[in-house]
C-alpha positions as CSV (number, residue, x, y, z in Angstrom):
1,M,-56.7,26.8,20.0
2,Y,-53.1,26.5,20.2
3,Y,-51.4,24.8,17.5
4,R,-48.2,22.9,18.3
5,R,-44.8,24.8,17.0
6,K,-41.2,23.7,16.9
7,I,-40.3,26.3,19.3
8,D,-42.4,24.4,22.1
9,D,-39.7,21.7,22.2
10,F,-37.0,24.1,22.2
11,L,-38.5,26.7,24.9
12,N,-38.8,23.4,27.2
13,A,-35.1,22.1,26.7
14,W,-34.1,25.9,27.3
15,K,-35.8,26.1,30.5
16,A,-34.7,22.4,31.5
17,D,-30.9,23.7,31.3
18,P,-29.8,24.8,34.8
19,N,-27.4,27.5,33.3
20,H,-29.8,28.9,30.7
21,K,-29.1,32.6,29.6
22,P,-32.0,35.1,28.7
23,L,-33.5,34.4,25.5
24,I,-34.1,36.5,22.3
25,V,-36.7,35.2,20.0
26,K,-36.4,36.9,16.6
27,G,-38.5,36.6,13.5
28,A,-40.9,38.5,11.3
29,R,-44.1,40.1,12.6
30,Q,-47.2,37.6,12.9
31,I,-45.5,34.4,12.8
32,G,-46.7,33.5,16.3
33,K,-43.9,34.2,18.5
34,T,-45.9,35.8,21.2
35,E,-48.4,33.2,21.2
36,S,-45.7,30.5,21.7
37,I,-43.9,32.2,24.3
38,L,-47.1,33.0,26.5
39,H,-48.5,29.2,25.9
40,F,-45.0,27.9,27.3
41,A,-45.0,30.6,30.0
42,K,-48.5,29.7,31.2
43,L,-47.5,25.8,31.6
44,N,-44.3,26.4,33.2
45,Y,-44.6,29.5,35.7
46,E,-46.7,30.7,38.5
47,H,-46.2,34.4,37.7
48,I,-46.0,35.9,34.2
49,V,-44.8,39.5,33.7
50,Y,-45.5,40.5,30.2
51,I,-44.5,43.9,28.5
52,N,-45.2,45.0,25.2
53,F,-43.1,48.1,24.5
54,A,-45.1,48.7,21.3
55,L,-48.4,48.6,22.8
56,E,-47.7,49.9,26.3
57,K,-45.7,52.9,26.0
58,K,-45.9,53.7,30.1
59,Y,-42.9,50.9,30.1
60,A,-40.7,53.2,28.0
61,Q,-38.8,54.5,31.2
62,I,-38.1,51.4,33.3
63,L,-34.3,51.7,32.7
64,T,-34.4,55.5,34.0
65,D,-32.2,54.2,37.1
66,G,-30.0,52.0,35.2
67,Y,-29.8,48.3,34.4
68,D,-29.7,46.5,37.6
69,V,-32.3,43.9,38.0
70,L,-33.7,45.4,41.4
71,D,-33.8,48.9,39.7
72,V,-35.7,47.5,36.5
73,L,-37.9,45.3,38.9
74,R,-38.8,48.3,41.1
75,N,-39.7,50.6,38.2
76,I,-41.7,48.0,36.5
77,S,-43.7,47.8,39.8
78,L,-44.3,51.6,39.9
79,V,-45.9,51.3,36.5
80,N,-48.0,48.1,37.4
81,P,-48.1,47.2,41.2
82,S,-50.1,44.0,40.5
83,F,-46.7,42.1,38.8
84,K,-45.4,39.6,41.3
85,F,-41.6,38.9,41.2
86,V,-41.1,35.6,42.9
87,P,-37.6,34.1,42.6
88,N,-37.5,31.1,40.7
89,A,-41.2,31.1,39.8
90,T,-41.4,34.2,37.5
91,I,-40.8,34.7,33.8
92,I,-40.4,38.4,32.4
93,I,-41.4,38.5,28.9
94,F,-40.3,41.9,27.1
95,D,-42.2,41.9,23.9
96,E,-41.7,44.3,20.7
97,L,-38.0,44.7,21.7
98,Q,-37.4,46.7,19.0
99,D,-39.2,49.4,20.4
100,N,-37.0,49.7,23.2
101,P,-33.7,48.1,22.3
102,D,-31.8,49.4,25.3
103,V,-33.7,46.5,27.6
104,A,-31.2,44.1,26.2
105,T,-28.4,45.8,28.1
106,T,-30.2,44.4,31.2
107,L,-29.8,40.7,30.2
108,K,-26.5,40.6,31.6
109,S,-27.7,41.6,35.1
110,F,-30.5,39.1,35.0
111,K,-28.2,36.4,33.9
112,T,-25.8,37.3,36.9
113,D,-28.7,37.5,39.3
114,G,-30.3,34.2,38.1
115,R,-33.6,34.5,39.9
116,Y,-35.6,35.5,37.2
117,D,-36.2,33.9,33.6
118,V,-36.4,36.5,30.9
119,I,-37.5,35.9,27.2
120,C,-37.2,38.8,24.9
121,S,-39.0,38.8,21.3
122,G,-39.4,41.0,18.5
123,S,-39.3,41.9,14.8
124,M,-35.9,43.4,15.1
125,L,-36.4,45.4,12.4
126,G,-33.7,47.3,10.7
127,I,-30.6,48.5,12.8
128,N,-32.4,47.9,16.1
129,Y,-31.3,44.1,16.4
130,K,-27.7,45.0,15.7
131,K,-28.0,47.4,18.7
132,I,-29.6,44.7,20.7
133,H,-26.9,42.2,19.8
134,S,-24.2,44.6,20.8
135,N,-25.8,45.4,24.1
136,S,-26.1,41.8,25.3
137,V,-23.5,39.6,23.3
138,G,-22.4,36.7,25.7
139,F,-25.3,37.0,28.2
140,K,-28.1,35.8,25.8
141,R,-29.3,33.0,23.8
142,D,-30.9,33.7,20.2
143,Y,-33.6,31.7,18.6
144,E,-34.8,32.5,14.9
145,M,-38.6,31.8,14.5
146,Y,-40.4,31.6,11.1
147,S,-43.9,31.2,10.1
148,M,-45.2,27.5,10.3
149,D,-43.4,25.1,7.9
150,F,-45.1,22.0,6.3
151,E,-44.6,19.7,9.2
152,E,-46.1,22.2,11.6
153,F,-49.1,22.6,9.2
154,L,-49.5,18.6,9.2
155,W,-49.6,18.9,12.9
156,A,-52.4,21.5,12.9
157,K,-54.2,19.2,10.4
158,G,-54.2,16.3,12.9
159,Y,-51.5,14.2,11.6
160,D,-49.1,12.6,14.1
161,D,-45.3,12.2,14.2
162,A,-45.6,8.5,12.8
163,Q,-47.5,9.7,9.9
164,I,-45.2,12.5,9.1
165,D,-42.1,10.3,9.7
166,S,-43.3,8.0,7.0
167,I,-42.5,10.6,4.4
168,L,-38.7,10.4,5.8
169,T,-38.7,6.6,5.7
170,H,-40.0,6.3,2.0
171,M,-37.1,8.8,1.2
172,T,-34.4,6.8,3.1
173,E,-35.6,3.4,1.9
174,C,-36.0,5.0,-1.7
175,R,-39.5,3.4,-1.5
176,P,-42.4,4.8,-3.7
177,F,-45.3,6.2,-2.1
178,S,-48.7,4.2,-2.5
179,G,-51.3,6.2,-5.0
180,N,-53.5,7.0,-1.9
181,E,-50.2,8.5,0.1
182,L,-48.9,10.6,-2.9
183,S,-52.7,11.9,-3.6
184,V,-53.2,12.8,0.4
185,F,-49.9,14.6,0.7
186,K,-49.8,16.2,-2.5
187,N,-53.0,17.9,-1.7
188,L,-52.1,18.7,1.5
189,F,-48.8,20.3,0.0
190,L,-50.8,22.1,-2.4
191,D,-52.9,23.7,0.4
192,F,-50.0,24.6,2.2
193,C,-48.3,26.4,-0.7
194,V,-51.4,28.7,-1.2
195,L,-52.1,29.3,2.5
196,G,-48.4,29.6,3.6
197,G,-47.5,29.3,7.4
198,M,-48.8,32.5,8.8
199,P,-50.6,31.2,11.7
200,D,-53.7,33.3,11.6
201,V,-54.0,32.0,8.0
202,V,-53.8,28.7,8.9
203,K,-56.2,28.8,11.9
204,R,-58.9,30.2,9.7
205,Y,-58.3,27.5,7.1
206,I,-58.5,24.9,9.6
207,E,-61.7,26.4,11.4
208,T,-63.5,26.9,8.2
209,G,-62.1,24.2,5.9
210,T,-62.0,26.6,2.9
211,F,-59.8,29.1,1.7
212,S,-62.4,32.1,2.5
213,G,-61.1,34.9,4.2
214,T,-57.4,33.7,3.9
215,L,-56.3,36.0,1.2
216,E,-57.8,39.2,3.2
217,I,-55.4,38.1,6.1
218,Q,-52.5,37.8,3.8
219,E,-53.0,41.0,2.1
220,Q,-53.4,42.8,5.5
221,I,-49.9,40.9,6.6
222,R,-48.3,42.3,3.7
223,L,-49.6,45.9,4.2
224,D,-48.6,45.5,8.0
225,Y,-45.1,44.6,6.6
226,E,-44.8,47.8,4.3
227,E,-46.2,49.8,7.4
228,D,-43.2,48.4,9.3
229,V,-41.0,49.9,6.5
230,R,-42.3,53.4,7.1
231,K,-42.2,53.2,10.8
232,Y,-38.8,51.9,11.3
233,A,-36.5,52.2,8.2
234,Q,-35.0,55.3,9.5
235,G,-31.9,56.9,7.5
236,L,-32.8,54.6,4.6
237,D,-35.1,55.4,1.4
238,Q,-38.2,53.7,2.3
239,S,-39.5,53.8,-1.2
240,K,-36.5,51.8,-2.5
241,I,-37.0,49.2,0.2
242,L,-40.7,48.8,-0.7
243,S,-39.6,48.8,-4.4
244,V,-37.5,45.9,-3.7
245,Y,-40.1,43.9,-1.7
246,R,-42.6,44.5,-4.4
247,S,-40.6,43.5,-7.4
248,I,-39.5,39.8,-6.0
249,P,-42.6,37.9,-7.4
250,A,-42.3,39.4,-10.9
251,Q,-38.4,38.6,-10.6
252,L,-39.0,35.0,-9.5
253,A,-41.2,34.4,-12.5
254,K,-38.3,35.3,-14.9
255,E,-36.2,32.2,-16.4
256,N,-33.3,34.1,-14.9
257,K,-34.1,34.3,-11.2
258,K,-31.2,36.3,-10.5
259,F,-32.2,39.7,-8.5
260,Q,-31.7,42.6,-10.7
261,L,-31.9,46.0,-9.6
262,S,-32.5,47.1,-13.1
263,K,-35.9,45.3,-12.9
264,V,-36.7,47.4,-9.6
265,A,-35.9,50.7,-11.3
266,K,-34.3,52.3,-14.3
267,N,-30.4,53.0,-13.8
268,A,-30.3,51.7,-10.2
269,R,-27.1,51.3,-8.7
270,S,-26.1,48.8,-6.3
271,R,-24.8,50.8,-3.5
272,E,-28.0,52.7,-3.4
273,Y,-30.0,49.6,-2.6
274,T,-27.5,47.2,-0.5
275,G,-28.8,48.7,2.7
276,C,-32.3,48.5,1.6
277,I,-32.1,44.5,0.9
278,E,-30.3,44.2,3.9
279,W,-32.8,45.7,6.0
280,L,-35.5,43.5,4.6
281,V,-33.4,40.5,5.2
282,D,-32.6,41.5,8.9
283,A,-36.5,42.1,9.2
284,G,-37.2,38.7,8.0
285,V,-39.5,39.3,5.4
286,I,-37.1,38.2,2.5
287,V,-34.3,35.8,2.2
288,K,-31.2,35.7,0.1
289,C,-29.8,32.8,-1.9
290,L,-26.2,33.5,-2.9
291,C,-24.6,32.3,-5.9
292,L,-21.5,30.3,-5.8
293,H,-18.4,31.1,-7.4
294,Y,-17.8,27.5,-8.1
295,P,-19.8,24.2,-7.3
296,E,-17.6,22.9,-4.5
297,L,-17.2,23.0,-0.6
298,P,-17.1,25.2,1.6
299,L,-20.3,26.9,0.9
300,K,-19.9,30.3,3.0
301,G,-16.5,31.0,1.7
302,N,-17.5,30.1,-1.8
303,A,-20.4,32.6,-2.2
304,D,-20.5,35.8,-4.4
305,E,-22.1,38.4,-2.1
306,D,-23.1,40.5,-5.2
307,K,-25.1,37.7,-7.1
308,Y,-28.1,36.4,-5.5
309,K,-31.8,35.4,-5.7
310,L,-34.5,36.7,-3.2
311,Y,-37.5,34.9,-2.1
312,Y,-40.3,35.3,0.4
313,P,-39.8,33.2,3.7
314,D,-43.7,32.4,3.3
315,T,-44.7,31.1,0.0
316,G,-48.4,32.0,0.8
317,L,-47.3,35.5,1.0
318,L,-45.7,35.3,-2.4
319,I,-48.9,33.8,-4.0
320,A,-50.9,36.6,-2.4
321,A,-48.7,39.1,-4.0
322,L,-49.2,37.8,-7.7
323,D,-51.7,39.1,-10.1
324,D,-55.5,38.3,-9.8
325,E,-55.5,36.1,-12.5
326,A,-52.4,33.8,-11.2
327,Q,-54.1,33.9,-7.7
328,E,-57.3,32.9,-9.0
329,D,-55.9,29.8,-10.8
330,L,-53.5,28.7,-7.9
331,R,-56.4,28.9,-5.3
332,Q,-59.1,27.1,-7.7
333,N,-57.0,24.8,-9.8
334,K,-54.0,24.6,-7.8
335,N,-51.9,24.9,-10.8
336,L,-48.7,26.1,-9.4
337,G,-47.0,25.8,-12.8
338,V,-48.7,28.9,-13.8
339,Y,-46.0,31.0,-12.6
340,K,-43.0,29.6,-14.3
341,G,-42.2,27.6,-11.3
342,A,-41.5,30.6,-9.0
343,V,-43.9,29.0,-6.7
344,Y,-42.2,25.8,-6.6
345,E,-38.7,27.3,-6.0
346,N,-39.7,29.7,-3.3
347,F,-41.3,26.7,-1.4
348,A,-38.1,24.9,-1.6
349,A,-36.1,27.9,-0.5
350,E,-38.7,28.3,2.5
351,A,-38.3,24.6,3.5
352,F,-34.5,24.8,3.5
353,L,-34.3,28.0,5.2
354,K,-36.8,26.8,8.1
355,Q,-34.6,23.6,8.5
356,G,-31.6,25.9,9.0
357,L,-29.9,24.8,5.7
358,G,-28.0,27.6,3.9
359,L,-29.5,28.9,0.6
360,Y,-26.9,29.0,-2.5
361,Y,-27.2,28.4,-6.1
362,Y,-25.0,28.1,-9.0
363,K,-24.9,29.6,-12.6
364,K,-21.8,29.3,-14.7
365,E,-21.1,32.3,-16.8
366,N,-21.4,32.3,-20.5
367,S,-23.1,28.6,-20.1
368,S,-26.3,27.2,-19.8
369,L,-25.2,25.2,-16.5
370,E,-27.4,26.3,-13.6
371,E,-28.5,24.8,-10.6
372,D,-31.3,25.9,-8.4
373,F,-29.9,25.1,-4.7
374,F,-27.0,23.2,-3.2
375,V,-27.0,21.5,0.3
376,R,-24.2,19.6,2.0
377,T,-23.3,16.9,4.4
378,Q,-20.1,16.7,6.5
379,D,-17.9,15.9,3.4
380,A,-20.2,16.2,0.3
381,L,-22.1,18.8,-1.8
382,I,-25.6,17.9,-3.1
383,P,-27.2,19.9,-6.1
384,V,-30.9,20.2,-5.9
385,E,-33.2,20.8,-8.7
386,V,-36.9,22.1,-8.5
387,K,-38.6,20.9,-11.7
388,S,-41.9,22.6,-12.7
389,N,-42.4,20.3,-15.5
390,N,-40.9,16.8,-16.7
391,A,-38.1,18.2,-19.0
392,Q,-34.7,16.7,-18.4
393,S,-32.3,17.9,-15.7
394,K,-29.3,18.5,-17.9
395,S,-27.6,20.8,-15.6
396,L,-28.0,18.2,-12.7
397,A,-26.8,15.5,-14.7
398,A,-23.6,17.4,-15.9
399,L,-22.8,18.4,-12.3
400,I,-22.7,14.8,-11.3
401,K,-20.9,13.4,-14.3
402,N,-18.2,16.0,-14.4
403,E,-15.1,14.7,-12.6
404,N,-14.0,18.3,-11.9
405,Y,-16.7,18.6,-9.5
406,S,-15.4,16.2,-6.9
407,D,-17.4,17.0,-3.9
408,I,-20.6,16.1,-6.0
409,S,-21.4,12.2,-6.2
410,Y,-25.3,12.4,-6.6
411,G,-28.0,15.0,-6.8
412,I,-31.6,15.3,-5.6
413,K,-34.7,16.4,-7.6
414,L,-37.9,17.7,-6.6
415,G,-41.1,17.3,-8.7
416,D,-44.4,16.5,-9.2
417,F,-43.5,12.7,-9.2
418,N,-42.9,9.8,-6.9
419,V,-39.8,8.6,-5.0
420,G,-37.2,7.1,-7.4
421,Y,-33.4,6.9,-8.2
422,S,-31.6,6.8,-11.5
423,N,-28.4,7.9,-12.9
424,R,-27.4,9.0,-9.3
425,I,-30.3,11.4,-8.8
426,Y,-32.8,10.8,-6.4
427,T,-36.3,11.9,-7.2
428,F,-38.8,13.2,-4.6
429,P,-42.3,14.6,-4.6
430,Y,-42.2,18.5,-3.6
431,F,-43.7,17.8,-0.2
432,C,-40.9,16.0,0.6
433,A,-38.8,19.3,0.8
434,F,-39.0,19.8,4.6
435,K,-37.4,16.5,5.4
436,V,-34.3,17.0,3.3
437,K,-32.0,17.8,6.4
438,E,-33.0,14.5,8.0
439,Y,-32.6,12.8,4.8
440,L,-29.2,14.0,4.5
441,K,-28.3,12.5,7.6
442,S,-28.9,9.0,6.7
443,P,-26.5,6.9,4.7
444,T,-27.0,7.4,0.9
445,E,-24.4,7.1,-1.8
């Protein structure tokens, strides 16, 4: 069974644009790229030419005669004469592009020719994506895909758009959820945190109605990611990359969640690990949250590249990486607070990432002033605090009250409570995080 994904609407809009360029769908492994692309292709084209460069090495030489469309199609036909190339009725899908990045050079020819739609897909691991980008700049369109977000999970569970949009309505109207609404959405959210959004994991959960077998799938995905490091991380210290990846859960469990190389290896130096961290970011298996120099706009120009937190872009994989006792408590009792808020904070980071919001935080030197995240509207900066308990939000209150922080007029607090508003702080249940971007578009202060 195919589960609805957000890329579906994007692909339909892409095809409807008469001037659309060849498309590159980028994202980590096993997030559903190929399944979604093939689903779209079957609904919209008479002829599908699907080539997987990782599994079908016989297509490695299709560029032997150059990058012209006719030369490429002729060489594909030599390998597989059953493929039909009918103008304006054929889509060509180049999958696992990272195994043959030079194919991206053909995209200019395909765009100029205009008779065939082309979608490339791949994990873009390591330096290969940079090569792909340089070979096709100006003649392609990029789409970054992630594992399922909470909204896609709700779709898979059978909830319709009206039911899901009611969450945003409660937020914009600052209207508390009823006891039943709060209970249902909270339980769904807790299930999603444990499962994450990897399609195979979600399908297993939907089909069985239990968590049975989902951990094994998650563990295999993590092993596959580590195998990719060994396969694609050429010219870098693979052991360092793996050490960074494996250290993230423990670092998030600390009160100070700033990523510290000293916790990865004794006497570790930044210059030895910078390339390793960027490789993992490029591969889509970790995400960076940069520290602001000062809590003000603009965000990008105000970030310290040397201070950051690292998260997993899929909270289910984070939970699968925890120690056995923590996992047991999370899966049986759904006690997410057992890991010092790491799971809550990672979920918020994941939700913001999948909405296209930047990830930024702030920690004032020699002070207790610290804020988990910042998001923005056109002209306002909004601090976001993720609470794992009912303690007071001293930093959030201080940022709002301090006249020196002129870009901040209100804040958002996510926690285990209902919708509310007090002292210029809007409170929302955790599960509302996936609607924050839409919420920011509505009138507030």
